[in-house]
Coordinates of C-alpha atoms and ligand atoms in Angstrom, one line a residue:
M1 CA -18.9 239.5 -11.7
A2 CA -17.0 238.0 -8.9
A3 CA -19.1 239.5 -6.4
E4 CA -22.4 238.2 -7.9
V5 CA -20.9 234.6 -7.9
A6 CA -20.1 235.2 -4.3
N7 CA -23.7 236.2 -3.6
L8 CA -25.1 233.3 -5.4
S9 CA -23.0 230.9 -3.5
T10 CA -24.0 232.6 -0.3
L11 CA -27.4 232.3 -1.3
A12 CA -27.1 228.7 -2.1
S13 CA -25.5 228.0 1.2
I14 CA -28.4 229.6 3.1
V15 CA -30.9 227.7 1.3
I16 CA -29.2 224.3 1.8
A17 CA -28.9 225.2 5.5
A18 CA -32.5 226.1 5.7
A19 CA -33.6 222.8 3.9
L20 CA -31.3 220.9 6.4
A21 CA -32.7 222.6 9.3
Y22 CA -36.1 221.9 8.2
I23 CA -35.4 218.2 7.8
V24 CA -33.8 218.0 11.1
L25 CA -36.4 220.2 13.1
S26 CA -39.6 219.6 11.4
P27 CA -40.0 216.0 12.9
L28 CA -39.0 217.5 16.3
L29 CA -41.6 220.4 16.3
S30 CA -44.5 218.4 14.7
S31 CA -44.5 215.1 16.4
P32 CA -45.6 214.4 20.0
R33 CA -42.9 215.2 22.7
G34 CA -41.4 212.8 25.1
I35 CA -41.6 209.6 23.3
P36 CA -38.6 207.5 23.5
G37 CA -36.8 205.6 20.9
P38 CA -33.6 205.4 19.0
I39 CA -32.0 208.9 18.2
L40 CA -32.2 208.2 14.4
A41 CA -35.7 207.5 14.6
R42 CA -36.5 211.2 15.4
F43 CA -35.2 212.1 11.7
S44 CA -35.7 209.1 9.5
R45 CA -37.1 205.7 9.0
L46 CA -33.6 204.2 8.4
W47 CA -33.3 202.6 11.9
W48 CA -36.7 200.8 11.4
T49 CA -35.9 200.0 7.9
K50 CA -32.8 198.2 8.9
T51 CA -34.4 196.5 11.7
T52 CA -37.2 195.2 9.5
Y53 CA -34.6 194.1 6.8
D54 CA -32.5 192.1 9.3
G55 CA -35.5 190.1 10.2
H56 CA -35.6 190.5 13.9
A57 CA -38.0 193.5 14.3
H58 CA -40.2 191.3 16.5
E59 CA -37.4 190.7 19.0
E60 CA -36.0 194.3 18.7
L61 CA -39.3 195.8 19.6
I62 CA -39.5 193.7 22.8
K63 CA -36.1 195.0 23.8
L64 CA -36.9 198.6 22.8
H65 CA -40.2 198.7 24.8
R66 CA -38.3 197.1 27.7
R67 CA -35.3 199.6 27.4
H68 CA -37.4 202.6 27.7
A69 CA -40.0 201.3 30.3
P70 CA -40.9 203.8 33.0
R71 CA -40.2 202.9 36.6
G72 CA -42.6 200.2 37.8
K73 CA -43.7 199.1 34.5
Y74 CA -42.3 196.4 32.3
F75 CA -42.7 198.1 28.9
A76 CA -42.8 201.5 27.7
P77 CA -46.3 202.1 26.5
V78 CA -45.2 203.9 23.1
V79 CA -41.8 204.0 21.4
R80 CA -40.7 206.0 18.3
L81 CA -39.6 204.0 15.2
G82 CA -39.4 206.8 13.0
P83 CA -40.9 210.3 12.4
N84 CA -44.7 209.8 12.9
L85 CA -44.1 206.1 13.4
Y86 CA -44.9 204.5 16.8
S87 CA -45.0 201.1 18.3
I88 CA -47.4 200.6 21.2
S89 CA -47.4 198.1 23.7
E90 CA -51.2 197.2 24.2
P91 CA -54.0 196.7 21.7
D92 CA -55.7 200.0 22.5
K93 CA -59.4 199.7 21.9
N94 CA -59.5 203.1 20.0
V95 CA -57.0 201.8 17.5
Y96 CA -58.3 198.1 17.2
G97 CA -61.8 198.1 18.5
I98 CA -64.7 196.7 16.3
S99 CA -65.8 200.2 15.2
S100 CA -62.3 201.8 15.0
K101 CA -61.7 204.7 12.7
F102 CA -58.1 204.0 12.2
P103 CA -57.6 202.5 8.9
K104 CA -54.7 200.1 7.8
T105 CA -51.7 202.3 6.6
D106 CA -50.2 202.2 3.1
F107 CA -47.6 199.9 4.6
Y108 CA -50.0 197.2 3.5
N109 CA -49.4 198.2 -0.3
G110 CA -46.1 196.4 0.0
L111 CA -48.0 193.2 0.9
Q112 CA -50.1 193.3 -2.4
H113 CA -49.9 193.5 -6.2
P114 CA -49.8 197.1 -7.2
S115 CA -52.7 196.6 -9.6
P116 CA -56.1 197.5 -8.0
E117 CA -57.6 194.4 -9.9
K118 CA -55.5 192.1 -7.8
W119 CA -55.9 193.6 -4.3
D120 CA -57.3 191.5 -1.6
L121 CA -59.1 191.7 1.6
F122 CA -56.2 191.7 3.8
T123 CA -54.4 194.8 2.5
L124 CA -57.6 196.8 1.8
Q125 CA -57.2 200.1 3.4
N126 CA -60.6 202.1 3.0
I127 CA -62.7 201.3 6.1
K128 CA -66.0 201.2 4.3
K129 CA -64.8 199.2 1.2
H130 CA -63.2 196.8 3.5
A131 CA -66.3 196.3 5.7
E132 CA -68.4 195.7 2.3
Q133 CA -66.0 193.3 0.9
R134 CA -65.6 191.4 4.3
R135 CA -69.5 190.8 4.5
K136 CA -69.7 189.4 1.0
T137 CA -67.7 186.3 2.0
Q138 CA -67.5 186.2 5.8
S139 CA -70.2 183.3 6.0
L140 CA -67.8 180.9 4.1
Y141 CA -65.3 181.3 7.1
S142 CA -67.9 180.8 9.8
L143 CA -67.8 178.1 12.5
S144 CA -71.1 176.7 11.2
N145 CA -69.5 176.2 7.8
L146 CA -66.5 174.7 9.1
L147 CA -67.8 171.1 8.8
K148 CA -68.0 171.4 5.2
Y149 CA -64.2 171.6 5.0
E150 CA -63.5 168.7 7.4
H151 CA -63.2 166.1 4.9
S152 CA -60.3 168.1 3.1
V153 CA -58.3 168.2 6.2
D154 CA -59.0 164.5 6.8
A155 CA -57.7 163.6 3.3
S156 CA -54.6 165.6 3.9
L157 CA -54.0 164.1 7.3
D158 CA -53.9 160.5 6.0
V159 CA -51.2 161.5 3.5
F160 CA -49.4 163.5 6.4
R161 CA -49.5 160.3 8.5
Q162 CA -48.2 158.1 5.7
S163 CA -45.2 160.4 4.9
F164 CA -44.4 160.6 8.7
D165 CA -44.4 156.9 8.8
R166 CA -42.0 156.9 5.9
L167 CA -39.7 159.7 7.6
A168 CA -39.7 157.5 10.8
D169 CA -38.4 154.5 8.8
A170 CA -35.8 156.6 7.1
G171 CA -34.5 158.1 10.5
T172 CA -32.8 161.0 9.0
P173 CA -33.5 164.6 10.5
I174 CA -36.1 166.5 8.8
D175 CA -37.0 170.4 8.8
V176 CA -40.2 170.0 10.9
F177 CA -41.3 173.7 9.9
H178 CA -41.1 172.7 6.2
W179 CA -43.4 169.8 6.9
M180 CA -45.7 171.8 8.7
Q181 CA -46.0 174.2 5.9
C182 CA -46.6 171.3 3.4
Y183 CA -49.6 170.4 5.6
A184 CA -50.9 173.9 5.8
F185 CA -50.4 174.5 2.0
D186 CA -52.0 171.2 1.1
V187 CA -55.1 171.7 3.3
V188 CA -55.6 175.4 2.4
G189 CA -55.3 174.5 -1.3
Y190 CA -57.9 171.4 -1.0
I191 CA -60.4 173.7 1.0
S192 CA -60.0 176.5 -1.3
Y193 CA -60.1 174.8 -4.7
G194 CA -60.4 171.1 -4.0
A195 CA -56.9 170.0 -5.0
R196 CA -54.1 169.4 -3.0
L197 CA -51.0 170.4 -4.8
G198 CA -49.0 167.4 -3.4
F199 CA -46.6 169.2 -1.1
L200 CA -47.2 166.4 1.4
D201 CA -46.6 163.5 -0.8
R202 CA -43.3 164.8 -2.1
G203 CA -42.2 166.9 1.0
E204 CA -41.2 169.4 -1.8
D205 CA -42.0 173.1 -2.4
I206 CA -44.0 172.5 -5.5
G207 CA -43.5 175.3 -8.1
G208 CA -41.4 177.2 -5.7
I209 CA -44.6 178.8 -4.0
M210 CA -43.2 178.6 -0.3
A211 CA -40.0 180.2 -1.3
G212 CA -41.7 182.7 -3.6
M213 CA -44.3 183.7 -0.7
H214 CA -41.4 183.9 1.7
S215 CA -39.4 186.4 -0.6
F216 CA -42.6 188.3 -1.3
M217 CA -43.1 189.0 2.3
K218 CA -39.6 189.9 2.8
F219 CA -39.6 192.3 -0.1
G220 CA -43.1 193.7 1.1
S221 CA -42.1 194.2 4.7
W222 CA -39.5 196.8 3.9
I223 CA -40.8 198.2 0.6
G224 CA -44.2 199.0 2.5
M225 CA -42.4 201.7 4.5
Y226 CA -41.8 203.4 1.3
S227 CA -45.1 202.6 -0.5
W228 CA -44.7 205.3 -3.2
A229 CA -41.8 203.3 -4.4
H230 CA -43.7 199.9 -4.5
P231 CA -45.3 199.9 -8.1
I232 CA -41.8 200.4 -9.8
A233 CA -39.8 198.2 -7.3
Y234 CA -42.7 195.5 -8.0
K235 CA -42.1 195.9 -11.7
I236 CA -38.5 195.7 -11.6
A237 CA -38.6 192.5 -9.0
S238 CA -41.1 190.8 -11.2
K239 CA -38.2 190.4 -13.9
L240 CA -35.9 188.8 -11.4
P241 CA -36.4 184.9 -10.9
G242 CA -36.8 184.0 -7.2
S243 CA -37.7 187.6 -6.2
G244 CA -40.8 188.2 -4.1
A245 CA -42.8 189.6 -6.9
S246 CA -42.3 186.6 -9.2
G247 CA -43.5 184.5 -6.2
M248 CA -46.6 186.6 -6.1
N249 CA -47.3 186.2 -9.7
Y250 CA -46.7 182.5 -9.6
L251 CA -49.4 182.4 -6.9
L252 CA -51.8 184.6 -8.8
G253 CA -51.3 182.5 -12.0
T254 CA -52.0 179.3 -10.0
V255 CA -55.4 180.6 -8.6
A256 CA -56.5 181.9 -11.9
G257 CA -55.7 178.6 -13.5
E258 CA -57.8 176.7 -10.7
I259 CA -60.6 178.9 -11.3
G260 CA -60.5 178.7 -15.1
S261 CA -60.5 174.8 -15.2
R262 CA -63.2 174.6 -12.4
V263 CA -65.5 177.0 -14.5
K264 CA -65.1 174.5 -17.5
T265 CA -65.6 171.3 -15.6
R266 CA -68.5 172.9 -13.7
K267 CA -70.4 173.6 -16.9
A268 CA -70.0 169.8 -17.9
T269 CA -71.2 168.2 -14.6
V270 CA -74.6 168.3 -13.2
N271 CA -74.7 169.4 -9.5
T272 CA -76.6 166.7 -7.6
G273 CA -76.0 168.5 -4.3
S274 CA -74.2 165.2 -3.0
Q275 CA -70.5 166.0 -3.9
Q276 CA -68.3 167.6 -1.5
R277 CA -68.1 171.4 -2.0
D278 CA -64.9 173.5 -1.6
F279 CA -64.6 177.4 -1.3
L280 CA -64.6 177.7 -5.0
D281 CA -67.8 175.9 -5.6
L282 CA -69.4 177.9 -2.8
L283 CA -68.2 181.3 -4.3
L284 CA -69.2 180.2 -7.9
D285 CA -72.7 179.4 -6.5
M286 CA -72.8 182.9 -5.1
T287 CA -71.8 184.4 -8.3
E288 CA -74.5 182.5 -10.3
K289 CA -77.2 183.3 -7.8
N290 CA -75.8 186.9 -7.5
E291 CA -75.8 186.4 -3.7
R292 CA -74.3 189.3 -1.7
G293 CA -72.8 190.9 -5.0
V294 CA -70.1 188.2 -5.2
N295 CA -68.5 188.6 -8.7
D296 CA -65.5 187.2 -10.5
Y297 CA -63.0 189.5 -8.8
D298 CA -64.3 188.4 -5.3
V299 CA -63.8 184.8 -6.4
F300 CA -60.3 185.4 -7.4
M301 CA -59.4 187.5 -4.5
T302 CA -60.9 185.2 -1.8
L303 CA -58.7 182.3 -2.9
V304 CA -55.6 184.5 -3.2
S305 CA -56.3 185.5 0.4
N306 CA -56.7 182.0 1.5
V307 CA -53.4 180.8 0.2
G308 CA -51.5 183.9 0.7
A309 CA -52.6 184.6 4.3
G310 CA -53.6 181.0 5.5
S311 CA -50.5 178.8 4.7
D312 CA -47.3 180.1 6.4
T313 CA -49.4 181.4 9.4
T314 CA -50.8 177.9 10.2
G315 CA -47.3 176.3 9.4
V316 CA -45.4 178.7 11.8
S317 CA -48.0 178.2 14.5
L318 CA -47.8 174.4 14.3
A319 CA -44.1 174.6 14.3
S320 CA -44.3 176.6 17.6
I321 CA -46.8 174.4 19.3
T322 CA -44.8 171.2 18.5
W323 CA -41.3 172.8 19.1
N324 CA -42.3 173.6 22.7
L325 CA -44.4 170.4 23.4
Y326 CA -41.6 168.1 22.3
R327 CA -39.1 170.1 24.6
S328 CA -41.4 170.0 27.6
P329 CA -41.7 166.3 28.7
D330 CA -44.1 167.1 31.6
V331 CA -46.5 168.9 29.2
L332 CA -46.2 166.2 26.5
K333 CA -47.0 163.5 29.1
K334 CA -50.1 165.4 30.3
L335 CA -51.3 165.9 26.7
R336 CA -50.7 162.3 25.8
A337 CA -52.6 161.3 29.0
E338 CA -55.7 163.4 27.8
L339 CA -55.5 161.9 24.2
D340 CA -55.0 158.3 25.5
E341 CA -58.0 158.7 27.7
A342 CA -60.0 160.0 24.7
I343 CA -59.1 157.0 22.8
R344 CA -59.8 154.7 25.6
Q345 CA -63.4 156.2 25.9
G346 CA -63.9 155.8 22.0
R347 CA -63.8 159.6 21.4
M348 CA -61.0 159.3 18.8
T349 CA -58.8 156.9 17.3
K350 CA -55.1 156.9 16.7
N351 CA -55.6 157.8 13.1
T352 CA -58.5 160.3 13.3
V353 CA -60.3 162.7 15.6
S354 CA -63.4 165.0 14.7
F355 CA -63.1 168.6 15.2
K356 CA -66.1 168.4 17.5
E357 CA -64.3 166.1 20.0
T358 CA -61.2 168.3 20.0
Q359 CA -63.2 171.0 21.5
D360 CA -63.7 168.8 24.4
L361 CA -60.0 168.4 25.1
P362 CA -59.1 171.4 27.4
F363 CA -55.4 170.4 27.6
L364 CA -55.1 170.4 23.8
Q365 CA -56.7 173.7 23.4
A366 CA -54.3 175.1 26.1
C367 CA -51.4 173.9 24.4
I368 CA -52.5 175.5 20.9
K369 CA -53.1 178.8 22.6
E370 CA -49.8 178.8 24.5
G371 CA -47.9 177.9 21.2
L372 CA -49.7 180.8 19.5
R373 CA -48.7 183.2 22.4
L374 CA -45.0 182.2 22.3
C375 CA -44.6 182.5 18.6
P376 CA -47.3 184.7 17.0
A377 CA -47.2 184.2 13.2
T378 CA -47.0 187.9 12.2
G379 CA -44.0 189.6 13.4
L380 CA -44.5 193.3 12.5
P381 CA -46.6 196.0 13.8
M382 CA -50.1 196.0 12.5
W383 CA -50.0 199.5 11.4
R384 CA -52.9 202.0 11.6
A385 CA -53.4 205.5 10.6
V386 CA -54.6 208.2 13.1
P387 CA -57.7 209.7 11.5
H388 CA -58.8 213.3 10.9
G389 CA -58.4 215.5 13.7
G390 CA -55.9 213.3 15.6
A391 CA -56.6 211.0 18.6
E392 CA -55.6 209.7 21.9
V393 CA -53.7 206.4 22.0
M394 CA -52.3 204.8 25.2
G395 CA -52.9 208.2 26.9
Q396 CA -51.1 210.2 24.5
F397 CA -52.3 212.4 21.8
F398 CA -51.2 211.9 18.2
P399 CA -51.8 214.1 15.3
E400 CA -53.7 213.1 12.2
G401 CA -51.5 211.2 9.9
S402 CA -49.3 209.5 12.6
Q403 CA -48.8 205.7 12.2
V404 CA -49.4 203.6 15.2
G405 CA -49.2 199.8 15.4
I406 CA -49.0 196.9 17.9
N407 CA -46.8 193.8 17.2
S408 CA -48.3 190.8 18.8
W409 CA -44.9 189.8 20.0
V410 CA -44.9 192.7 22.2
S411 CA -48.3 192.0 23.6
H412 CA -47.4 188.4 24.2
Y413 CA -44.1 189.1 26.1
D414 CA -45.3 191.7 28.7
R415 CA -44.5 190.5 32.0
D416 CA -46.9 192.9 33.5
I417 CA -49.7 190.7 31.9
W418 CA -48.2 187.2 31.8
G419 CA -46.1 187.0 34.8
D420 CA -42.3 186.2 35.5
D421 CA -42.7 183.0 33.4
V422 CA -43.7 184.8 30.3
E423 CA -41.0 183.1 28.3
K424 CA -42.1 179.7 29.6
F425 CA -44.4 177.3 27.6
R426 CA -46.9 176.7 30.2
P427 CA -50.3 175.7 28.9
D428 CA -51.6 175.5 32.4
R429 CA -51.8 179.2 32.5
W430 CA -54.9 179.0 30.3
I431 CA -56.5 176.2 32.5
E432 CA -56.1 178.5 35.4
A433 CA -57.5 181.4 33.3
S434 CA -60.6 179.4 32.4
K435 CA -61.4 179.1 36.1
D436 CA -60.7 182.7 37.1
P437 CA -62.7 185.3 35.0
H438 CA -60.5 188.3 36.1
L439 CA -57.4 186.5 35.0
G440 CA -59.1 185.1 31.8
R441 CA -60.1 188.6 30.7
K442 CA -56.6 190.0 31.4
L443 CA -54.9 187.3 29.2
D444 CA -57.5 187.3 26.4
N445 CA -57.3 191.0 26.0
S446 CA -53.5 190.6 25.4
F447 CA -53.6 187.5 23.4
I448 CA -53.7 188.7 19.9
P449 CA -52.2 186.2 17.4
F450 CA -55.2 186.7 15.0
G451 CA -55.3 190.4 15.2
M452 CA -58.3 192.3 16.5
G453 CA -61.7 194.1 15.8
S454 CA -63.0 194.5 12.3
R455 CA -59.6 193.2 10.9
T456 CA -59.5 190.1 13.0
C457 CA -58.2 187.0 10.9
I458 CA -61.2 186.0 8.9
G459 CA -59.7 182.5 8.5
R460 CA -59.0 181.7 12.1
H461 CA -61.5 179.0 12.5
I462 CA -60.1 177.2 9.5
S463 CA -56.6 177.4 11.0
N464 CA -58.0 176.1 14.3
L465 CA -59.6 173.3 12.4
E466 CA -56.2 172.3 10.8
M467 CA -54.5 172.4 14.1
C468 CA -57.0 170.9 16.2
K469 CA -57.1 167.8 13.9
I470 CA -53.3 167.2 13.2
L471 CA -51.9 167.7 16.8
P472 CA -53.7 164.8 18.4
I473 CA -52.8 162.4 15.6
L474 CA -49.0 163.5 15.6
V475 CA -48.6 163.4 19.4
T476 CA -50.4 160.0 19.7
N477 CA -48.2 158.4 17.1
F478 CA -44.8 160.1 16.8
D479 CA -42.0 161.3 19.0
L480 CA -39.9 164.2 17.6
Q481 CA -36.2 163.9 18.7
M482 CA -34.7 167.4 18.2
V483 CA -31.4 167.8 16.5
G484 CA -28.9 170.7 17.4
Q485 CA -31.3 173.2 19.4
E486 CA -30.7 171.9 22.8
E487 CA -29.3 175.3 24.0
D488 CA -32.2 177.4 22.6
R489 CA -34.4 178.9 25.2
L490 CA -37.0 180.0 22.6
M491 CA -37.3 178.7 19.1
K492 CA -35.1 180.6 16.8
T493 CA -37.0 182.7 14.3
L494 CA -36.7 185.3 11.5
G495 CA -39.5 187.7 10.9
Y496 CA -40.6 189.6 7.9
W497 CA -44.3 190.1 7.8
F498 CA -44.5 186.3 8.9
V499 CA -42.3 184.9 11.5
R500 CA -40.7 181.6 10.5
P501 CA -38.5 179.1 12.5
T502 CA -34.8 179.2 11.2
R503 CA -33.6 175.9 12.7
Y504 CA -36.0 173.2 13.9
H505 CA -34.6 170.0 12.8
A506 CA -35.9 166.6 14.3
V507 CA -35.6 163.0 13.7
I508 CA -39.2 161.2 13.6
K509 CA -39.6 158.2 15.7
R510 CA -42.8 156.2 16.3
R511 CA -43.9 156.8 19.8
S512 CA -42.5 154.3 22.1
Ligands
HEM601 C1 -52.7 180.2 12.8 C2 -53.1 180.8 11.7 C3 -53.2 182.2 11.4 C4 -52.7 183.4 12.1 C5 -51.9 183.4 13.2 C6 -53.3 184.4 11.3 C7 -53.0 185.9 11.6 C8 -53.7 186.9 11.1 C9 -53.6 188.3 11.6 C10 -52.7 188.6 12.9 C11 -54.3 189.0 10.9 C12 -54.5 190.6 11.0 C13 -53.5 191.3 10.2 C14 -53.7 192.7 10.5 O1 -54.5 193.4 11.2 O2 -52.8 193.5 9.8 C15 -55.2 188.2 9.7 C16 -55.8 188.6 8.9 C17 -56.3 187.7 7.8 N1 -56.1 186.4 7.8 FE1 -55.1 185.2 9.1 N2 -54.2 184.0 10.2 C18 -54.1 182.7 10.3 C19 -54.7 181.8 9.4 C20 -55.5 182.3 8.4 C21 -56.1 181.3 7.5 C22 -56.2 179.8 7.4 C23 -56.7 182.1 6.5 C24 -57.6 181.8 5.2 C25 -58.0 180.6 5.0 C26 -56.4 183.6 6.9 C27 -56.9 184.7 6.2 C28 -56.9 186.0 6.5 C29 -57.3 187.2 5.9 C30 -58.1 187.2 4.6 C31 -57.1 188.3 6.7 C32 -57.6 189.7 6.5 C33 -58.9 190.0 7.2 C34 -59.3 191.4 7.0 O3 -58.5 192.4 6.9 O4 -60.5 191.5 7.1 N3 -55.7 183.5 7.9 N4 -54.5 186.8 10.1

């Protein structure tokens, strides 16, 4: 009997040792060799999970690519973040080109509701389904449709100016990022379903949507790495007030409520064709005419995408542009000279500017691009799965099922592309690039704040409309006197899926 017990325990020890050897060795044997990265990343995703959880993945990835750079290069082209998980330093065309065969990975599950009836365009993984879905509503986001939404931006801008006048009178420091978010949320709500929620009037996070979205992104950013656990984690989190899941549920409820009440009032009003139309009207027109197969699900999903993907992103971008502008007196002076001249020529007033006119303000455009470069709104790699048969990426072969991704921050901070002043807010680099086609192509290829290829941000023209219209009014009328960030070289941020400034406080003054 004792001998049998001894044999059994020996057998158990061998099985455990074999299992451990398998766990340790299989990543070493199955994954591409010679790719540098933290030791722990050879065996598990723990290093990456912790880095993501801490909210500094965007900064850590820059350091990691730099640390492992080969001689003569500023960045290592590929670094390992976990078994089969790789960060790349350039937007490789194979992965992100317009006809890419690399789908989004199940990381994106973390950024959606677990129920398939509540999935949106941004998180769809199937390439064919995504293309069909995108074709349905693409025209609503086109440049030619943009003018339909300009009145919504104008209405929100009036309230913004009045609020900033009040804040200038009060003279107490404000959280500038919060106010930029208020503007972005109100505009996107107005454009999408014709109602400003009133963030700008009150300067408050109405219904806790902003905080809810933030915790949802935080939750999704790390649970996405363990997407098998997402449905159950979401269920548990839904029960916890203030958790990411309850924020998402609040947003879904708000959108469903707006659609429900519009459907009712729409039946009661006659469409004379003269009233101003928002996204919801245009989508309901499409469902009634059965245009492009748009159905109730598409209406719902499009509005959720707009608010979910289009608010924080624009808020962060405006924060970056203004933070850098008001800390660079020479740049601010140059922009003001351009705007004052436009006022003198009657092309804009102190209170309003048309989107069309802003396209003829080259230095304003350069400031916007440079702000988007220094603080792109998404701070995690845009993960893609290597397709059947494996593929070459950045000159390295990856087997099928590997996950590769570029973080816009890595691309935007590569000294080999942007030069030694990569960390400097220097809008003039874009003016120089516009006169030199070779330089222009080089910068444009690495400038990816809106993503790339078939998954490029569908709302980029809308956010451009919002930014182009607010900045001239803000800069012409107000000064921002920074409080407590004199020593910061770059704006301090925390990044989950979206990056956000952590301390951007200023006193608003009327321009002297
Ligand atoms: C400055 C503002 C914005 C930035 C920096 C930004 C950034 C991005 C990025 C990087 C992606 C690609 C993500 C990926 O490949 O994983 C994306 C996709 C998307 N964005 Fe934006 N975005 C902005 C504003 C907006 C606005 C205003 C809307 C809607 C009104 C919007 C809606 C979307 C949608 C629906 C997608 C998914 C597109 C698809 O997969 O086909 N975004 N955005």
